[in-house]
mmCIF file of C-alpha atoms in Angstrom:
data_model
loop_
_atom_site.group_PDB
_atom_site.id
_atom_site.type_symbol
_atom_site.label_atom_id
_atom_site.label_comp_id
_atom_site.label_asym_id
_atom_site.label_seq_id
_atom_site.Cartn_x
_atom_site.Cartn_y
_atom_site.Cartn_z
ATOM 1 C CA UNK A 1 0.000 0.000 0.000
ATOM 2 C CA UNK A 2 2.765 2.470 0.865
ATOM 3 C CA UNK A 3 4.420 1.710 -2.473
ATOM 4 C CA UNK A 4 1.262 2.592 -4.328
ATOM 5 C CA UNK A 5 0.686 5.631 -2.089
ATOM 6 C CA UNK A 6 3.951 7.264 -3.104
ATOM 7 C CA UNK A 7 3.257 6.532 -6.767
ATOM 8 C CA UNK A 8 -0.227 8.044 -6.565
ATOM 9 C CA UNK A 9 1.129 11.140 -4.818
ATOM 10 C CA UNK A 10 3.796 11.719 -7.444
ATOM 11 C CA UNK A 11 1.426 11.180 -10.364
ATOM 12 C CA UNK A 12 -1.323 13.410 -8.929
ATOM 13 C CA UNK A 13 1.070 16.225 -8.070
ATOM 14 C CA UNK A 14 3.035 16.352 -11.298
ATOM 15 C CA UNK A 15 0.808 15.026 -14.098
ATOM 16 C CA UNK A 16 -1.910 17.254 -15.545
ATOM 17 C CA UNK A 17 -4.196 17.528 -18.560
ATOM 18 C CA UNK A 18 -2.122 17.982 -21.715
ATOM 19 C CA UNK A 19 1.059 16.762 -19.992
ATOM 20 C CA UNK A 20 3.880 15.336 -22.094
ATOM 21 C CA UNK A 21 5.236 12.607 -19.860
ATOM 22 C CA UNK A 22 8.423 10.560 -19.932
ATOM 23 C CA UNK A 23 7.757 7.100 -18.501
ATOM 24 C CA UNK A 24 10.703 5.359 -16.886
ATOM 25 C CA UNK A 25 11.784 1.753 -16.534
ATOM 26 C CA UNK A 26 11.764 -0.786 -13.715
ATOM 27 C CA UNK A 27 9.347 -1.902 -11.006
ATOM 28 C CA UNK A 28 8.161 1.629 -10.207
ATOM 29 C CA UNK A 29 6.838 2.209 -13.703
ATOM 30 C CA UNK A 30 4.290 -0.603 -13.390
ATOM 31 C CA UNK A 31 2.428 1.177 -10.578
ATOM 32 C CA UNK A 32 2.883 4.609 -12.139
ATOM 33 C CA UNK A 33 1.392 3.587 -15.470
ATOM 34 C CA UNK A 34 -1.538 1.785 -13.843
ATOM 35 C CA UNK A 35 -2.390 4.826 -11.719
ATOM 36 C CA UNK A 36 -1.858 7.144 -14.674
ATOM 37 C CA UNK A 37 -4.320 5.067 -16.696
ATOM 38 C CA UNK A 38 -6.905 5.332 -13.909
ATOM 39 C CA UNK A 39 -6.356 9.095 -13.700
ATOM 40 C CA UNK A 40 -6.776 9.513 -17.444
ATOM 41 C CA UNK A 41 -9.989 7.471 -17.431
ATOM 42 C CA UNK A 42 -11.574 9.164 -14.405
ATOM 43 C CA UNK A 43 -10.437 12.768 -14.902
ATOM 44 C CA UNK A 44 -10.446 12.721 -18.695
ATOM 45 C CA UNK A 45 -6.847 13.900 -18.899
ATOM 46 C CA UNK A 46 -5.037 13.784 -22.204
ATOM 47 C CA UNK A 47 -1.466 12.666 -21.528
ATOM 48 C CA UNK A 48 1.193 11.878 -24.123
ATOM 49 C CA UNK A 49 3.640 9.188 -22.948
ATOM 50 C CA UNK A 50 7.213 8.667 -24.145
ATOM 51 C CA UNK A 51 8.820 5.434 -22.855
ATOM 52 C CA UNK A 52 12.446 4.825 -21.894
ATOM 53 C CA UNK A 53 12.409 1.094 -22.648
ATOM 54 C CA UNK A 54 10.593 -1.759 -24.358
ATOM 55 C CA UNK A 55 9.006 -2.637 -21.000
ATOM 56 C CA UNK A 56 7.655 0.897 -20.528
ATOM 57 C CA UNK A 57 6.390 0.961 -24.119
ATOM 58 C CA UNK A 58 4.435 -2.258 -23.634
ATOM 59 C CA UNK A 59 2.918 -1.018 -20.367
ATOM 60 C CA UNK A 60 1.783 2.220 -22.020
ATOM 61 C CA UNK A 61 0.084 0.258 -24.815
ATOM 62 C CA UNK A 62 -1.475 -2.329 -22.478
ATOM 63 C CA UNK A 63 -2.978 0.400 -20.307
ATOM 64 C CA UNK A 64 -4.519 2.255 -23.233
ATOM 65 C CA UNK A 65 -2.394 5.393 -22.920
ATOM 66 C CA UNK A 66 -1.277 7.613 -25.792
ATOM 67 C CA UNK A 67 2.136 6.382 -26.949
ATOM 68 C CA UNK A 68 4.645 8.722 -28.582
ATOM 69 C CA UNK A 69 8.408 8.964 -29.053
ATOM 70 C CA UNK A 70 11.051 11.669 -29.048
ATOM 71 C CA UNK A 71 10.841 12.186 -32.809
ATOM 72 C CA UNK A 72 7.214 13.278 -32.365
ATOM 73 C CA UNK A 73 7.437 14.661 -28.824
ATOM 74 C CA UNK A 74 10.996 15.930 -28.284
ATOM 75 C CA UNK A 75 10.115 18.176 -25.331
ATOM 76 C CA UNK A 76 8.634 16.672 -22.172
ATOM 77 C CA UNK A 77 7.005 18.411 -19.222
ATOM 78 C CA UNK A 78 7.712 15.718 -16.637
ATOM 79 C CA UNK A 79 9.715 12.503 -16.489
ATOM 80 C CA UNK A 80 8.777 9.948 -13.818
ATOM 81 C CA UNK A 81 11.342 7.235 -13.156
ATOM 82 C CA UNK A 82 12.844 5.081 -10.441
ATOM 83 C CA UNK A 83 16.434 4.829 -9.216
ATOM 84 C CA UNK A 84 18.784 2.199 -7.876
ATOM 85 C CA UNK A 85 20.141 4.726 -5.381
ATOM 86 C CA UNK A 86 19.718 8.406 -4.533
ATOM 87 C CA UNK A 87 21.812 10.680 -2.293
ATOM 88 C CA UNK A 88 20.661 13.865 -0.450
ATOM 89 C CA UNK A 89 21.628 16.018 -3.455
ATOM 90 C CA UNK A 90 19.464 13.810 -5.701
ATOM 91 C CA UNK A 91 22.455 12.395 -7.533
ATOM 92 C CA UNK A 92 21.309 9.038 -8.829
ATOM 93 C CA UNK A 93 22.633 5.670 -9.871
ATOM 94 C CA UNK A 94 20.376 4.081 -12.486
ATOM 95 C CA UNK A 95 20.725 1.325 -15.034
ATOM 96 C CA UNK A 96 20.418 -1.808 -12.940
ATOM 97 C CA UNK A 97 18.022 -2.981 -15.648
ATOM 98 C CA UNK A 98 20.366 -1.932 -18.451
ATOM 99 C CA UNK A 99 18.262 0.969 -19.793
ATOM 100 C CA UNK A 100 20.487 3.840 -18.671
ATOM 101 C CA UNK A 101 21.032 5.284 -22.160
ATOM 102 C CA UNK A 102 17.349 5.640 -23.030
ATOM 103 C CA UNK A 103 16.553 6.764 -19.468
ATOM 104 C CA UNK A 104 19.089 9.571 -19.597
ATOM 105 C CA UNK A 105 18.056 10.719 -23.066
ATOM 106 C CA UNK A 106 14.427 10.966 -21.974
ATOM 107 C CA UNK A 107 15.383 12.617 -18.665
ATOM 108 C CA UNK A 108 17.379 15.252 -20.552
ATOM 109 C CA UNK A 109 14.298 16.092 -22.630
ATOM 110 C CA UNK A 110 12.171 16.781 -19.554
ATOM 111 C CA UNK A 111 11.655 20.079 -17.770
ATOM 112 C CA UNK A 112 11.466 18.152 -14.498
ATOM 113 C CA UNK A 113 12.483 14.663 -13.368
ATOM 114 C CA UNK A 114 10.524 13.042 -10.549
ATOM 115 C CA UNK A 115 12.026 9.992 -8.836
ATOM 116 C CA UNK A 116 9.927 7.356 -7.075
ATOM 117 C CA UNK A 117 11.707 4.765 -4.930
ATOM 118 C CA UNK A 118 11.527 2.904 -1.639
ATOM 119 C CA UNK A 119 13.515 3.692 1.504
ATOM 120 C CA UNK A 120 16.243 1.190 0.593
ATOM 121 C CA UNK A 121 17.298 3.443 -2.308
ATOM 122 C CA UNK A 122 17.760 6.507 -0.064
ATOM 123 C CA UNK A 123 21.419 6.913 0.940
ATOM 124 C CA UNK A 124 23.690 9.407 2.635
ATOM 125 C CA UNK A 125 26.301 8.665 -0.038
ATOM 126 C CA UNK A 126 26.084 6.821 -3.334
ATOM 127 C CA UNK A 127 27.378 3.315 -2.760
ATOM 128 C CA UNK A 128 25.993 3.052 0.763
ATOM 129 C CA UNK A 129 23.073 0.845 -0.331
ATOM 130 C CA UNK A 130 23.767 0.017 -3.976
ATOM 131 C CA UNK A 131 26.846 -2.218 -4.109
ATOM 132 C CA UNK A 132 26.810 -3.213 -7.766
ATOM 133 C CA UNK A 133 28.542 -0.097 -9.068
ATOM 134 C CA UNK A 134 27.718 2.417 -11.789
ATOM 135 C CA UNK A 135 26.239 0.796 -14.907
ATOM 136 C CA UNK A 136 28.130 1.976 -17.967
ATOM 137 C CA UNK A 137 27.009 1.224 -21.516
ATOM 138 C CA UNK A 138 29.995 0.408 -23.697
ATOM 139 C CA UNK A 139 30.556 -0.260 -27.404
ATOM 140 C CA UNK A 140 31.464 -4.002 -27.548
ATOM 141 C CA UNK A 141 34.754 -3.562 -29.415
ATOM 142 C CA UNK A 142 35.977 -1.126 -26.747
ATOM 143 C CA UNK A 143 35.053 -2.876 -23.511
ATOM 144 C CA UNK A 144 38.598 -3.990 -22.631
ATOM 145 C CA UNK A 145 40.302 -0.558 -23.076
ATOM 146 C CA UNK A 146 37.328 1.085 -21.366
ATOM 147 C CA UNK A 147 37.685 -1.237 -18.373
ATOM 148 C CA UNK A 148 41.395 -0.397 -18.197
ATOM 149 C CA UNK A 149 40.529 3.308 -18.208
ATOM 150 C CA UNK A 150 37.957 2.816 -15.455
ATOM 151 C CA UNK A 151 40.608 1.208 -13.275
ATOM 152 C CA UNK A 152 42.755 4.324 -13.710
ATOM 153 C CA UNK A 153 39.809 6.320 -12.298
ATOM 154 C CA UNK A 154 39.868 4.207 -9.138
ATOM 155 C CA UNK A 155 36.919 2.042 -10.182
ATOM 156 C CA UNK A 156 36.598 -1.749 -10.241
ATOM 157 C CA UNK A 157 34.871 -2.652 -13.537
ATOM 158 C CA UNK A 158 33.021 -5.925 -14.133
ATOM 159 C CA UNK A 159 31.482 -6.919 -17.462
ATOM 160 C CA UNK A 160 27.821 -7.749 -16.767
ATOM 161 C CA UNK A 161 27.020 -11.315 -17.797
ATOM 162 C CA UNK A 162 23.601 -12.557 -18.881
ATOM 163 C CA UNK A 163 21.598 -14.923 -16.676
ATOM 164 C CA UNK A 164 19.607 -16.869 -19.259
ATOM 165 C CA UNK A 165 22.079 -16.972 -22.128
ATOM 166 C CA UNK A 166 25.782 -17.486 -22.574
ATOM 167 C CA UNK A 167 27.876 -14.340 -22.747
ATOM 168 C CA UNK A 168 27.459 -10.723 -21.676
ATOM 169 C CA UNK A 169 24.279 -8.709 -21.312
ATOM 170 C CA UNK A 170 23.409 -6.885 -24.543
ATOM 171 C CA UNK A 171 21.354 -3.685 -24.260
ATOM 172 C CA UNK A 172 18.472 -2.562 -26.474
ATOM 173 C CA UNK A 173 21.152 -0.620 -28.388
ATOM 174 C CA UNK A 174 23.346 -3.715 -28.966
ATOM 175 C CA UNK A 175 26.006 -2.577 -26.500
ATOM 176 C CA UNK A 176 27.616 -4.176 -23.427
ATOM 177 C CA UNK A 177 27.160 -3.062 -19.823
ATOM 178 C CA UNK A 178 30.137 -2.674 -17.492
ATOM 179 C CA UNK A 179 29.332 -2.254 -13.803
ATOM 180 C CA UNK A 180 31.976 0.065 -12.314
ATOM 181 C CA UNK A 181 32.199 -0.667 -8.597
ATOM 182 C CA UNK A 182 33.738 1.795 -6.148
ATOM 183 C CA UNK A 183 34.805 1.629 -2.514
ATOM 184 C CA UNK A 184 34.653 5.302 -1.579
ATOM 185 C CA UNK A 185 32.641 8.383 -2.599
ATOM 186 C CA UNK A 186 33.782 10.427 -5.577
ATOM 187 C CA UNK A 187 33.153 13.927 -6.794
ATOM 188 C CA UNK A 188 30.318 12.682 -8.985
ATOM 189 C CA UNK A 189 30.274 15.652 -11.320
ATOM 190 C CA UNK A 190 34.008 15.284 -12.012
ATOM 191 C CA UNK A 191 33.733 11.527 -12.441
ATOM 192 C CA UNK A 192 30.810 11.885 -14.838
ATOM 193 C CA UNK A 193 32.868 14.292 -16.961
ATOM 194 C CA UNK A 194 35.786 11.840 -17.066
ATOM 195 C CA UNK A 195 33.511 8.978 -18.062
ATOM 196 C CA UNK A 196 31.746 10.956 -20.780
ATOM 197 C CA UNK A 197 35.126 11.867 -22.294
ATOM 198 C CA UNK A 198 36.248 8.239 -22.516
ATOM 199 C CA UNK A 199 35.996 6.857 -26.070
ATOM 200 C CA UNK A 200 33.893 3.702 -26.170
ATOM 201 C CA UNK A 201 31.568 4.750 -23.363
ATOM 202 C CA UNK A 202 28.124 5.407 -24.815
ATOM 203 C CA UNK A 203 26.450 6.533 -21.571
ATOM 204 C CA UNK A 204 26.604 6.027 -17.825
ATOM 205 C CA UNK A 205 24.055 5.295 -15.112
ATOM 206 C CA UNK A 206 25.335 8.215 -13.061
ATOM 207 C CA UNK A 207 22.655 10.917 -13.141
ATOM 208 C CA UNK A 208 24.071 14.181 -11.811
ATOM 209 C CA UNK A 209 21.818 17.268 -11.736
ATOM 210 C CA UNK A 210 18.817 15.586 -13.347
ATOM 211 C CA UNK A 211 16.245 14.948 -10.596
ATOM 212 C CA UNK A 212 14.149 17.761 -9.127
ATOM 213 C CA UNK A 213 12.288 15.841 -6.426
ATOM 214 C CA UNK A 214 12.244 12.305 -5.025
ATOM 215 C CA UNK A 215 9.434 10.410 -3.287
ATOM 216 C CA UNK A 216 10.552 7.629 -0.947
ATOM 217 C CA UNK A 217 8.176 5.078 0.497
ATOM 218 C CA UNK A 218 9.421 4.640 4.068
ATOM 219 C CA UNK A 219 9.416 1.456 6.127
ATOM 220 C CA UNK A 220 6.674 2.765 8.446
ATOM 221 C CA UNK A 221 4.313 3.401 5.524
ATOM 222 C CA UNK A 222 4.904 7.141 5.267
ATOM 223 C CA UNK A 223 6.191 8.966 2.200
ATOM 224 C CA UNK A 224 9.320 11.118 2.448
ATOM 225 C CA UNK A 225 9.602 13.880 -0.161
ATOM 226 C CA UNK A 226 13.095 15.229 -0.873
ATOM 227 C CA UNK A 227 13.587 18.278 -3.064
ATOM 228 C CA UNK A 228 16.839 19.086 -4.792
ATOM 229 C CA UNK A 229 18.883 21.365 -2.505
ATOM 230 C CA UNK A 230 19.381 24.942 -3.633
ATOM 231 C CA UNK A 231 23.116 25.590 -3.594
ATOM 232 C CA UNK A 232 24.000 29.117 -2.501
#
C-alpha cells in the first residue's frame, strides 16, 4: 500500500491535462502507469507518454495510454522514473536494468524529473546501499580498453554477464554493460565528466543534476519527499 501511495502522490502532483510525460523503466513504472491510466480514465486527462524502454512501451500500450516517441514529442514536461540509489543532493545511480542510455536521453528532454523509490534506495552517499557499481554502456569492441581506463579512475569494472544466455548482457542498443564498482565516494560531477570523455563509453548510469524531487516510500508506511537542494 505504501508503495502505491507514493506513486499516486507523485502522479497526482506532477501530471496534468495535456502533460507530455516521460515514462521510466523498472518496477516503479508498473504502478505509475496503472495509476496514470486510472487518472486519465476518471479525470479525462489527455497525456502523451514517451517510454524509456521496451518494457515501458508495452505497459503504455497495455494500459490504453497515448504512446509517442522523441521524434514526435521531443520536449517533455515531466519525467517519472525510479532509481537504484539516490543521495541527499538527488544524484542518482540508475541502469540496474540496463536501460540507462534511453533513461538519460528521456530525462534530458524533460523540464522536471521526478524519482519514485523505496527507503532502501535513499542513501547518505552513493554506494551506501547500492553495491553493484555504476552501470556503464559500452561499445562491444571497446570494452577492454574502457575497463582499463575505469581502473585508472579508481573504479573496479566488471562486465555484466547474462543470466539466461551465454555471454554478456546486450542492451536494447546492442552494447555491453560494465558495472563500475567503487569503494569510496567520488566527486560525482568530475567523475561523470571523465567517463563521458572516454571513447567507447556510450552513456553512464550516473545521473548528476537531473532529478528535481524524489518520493521515498518509508518502512513505516509514510512517504518522504526530498527536493533538490538549492546551492547558494
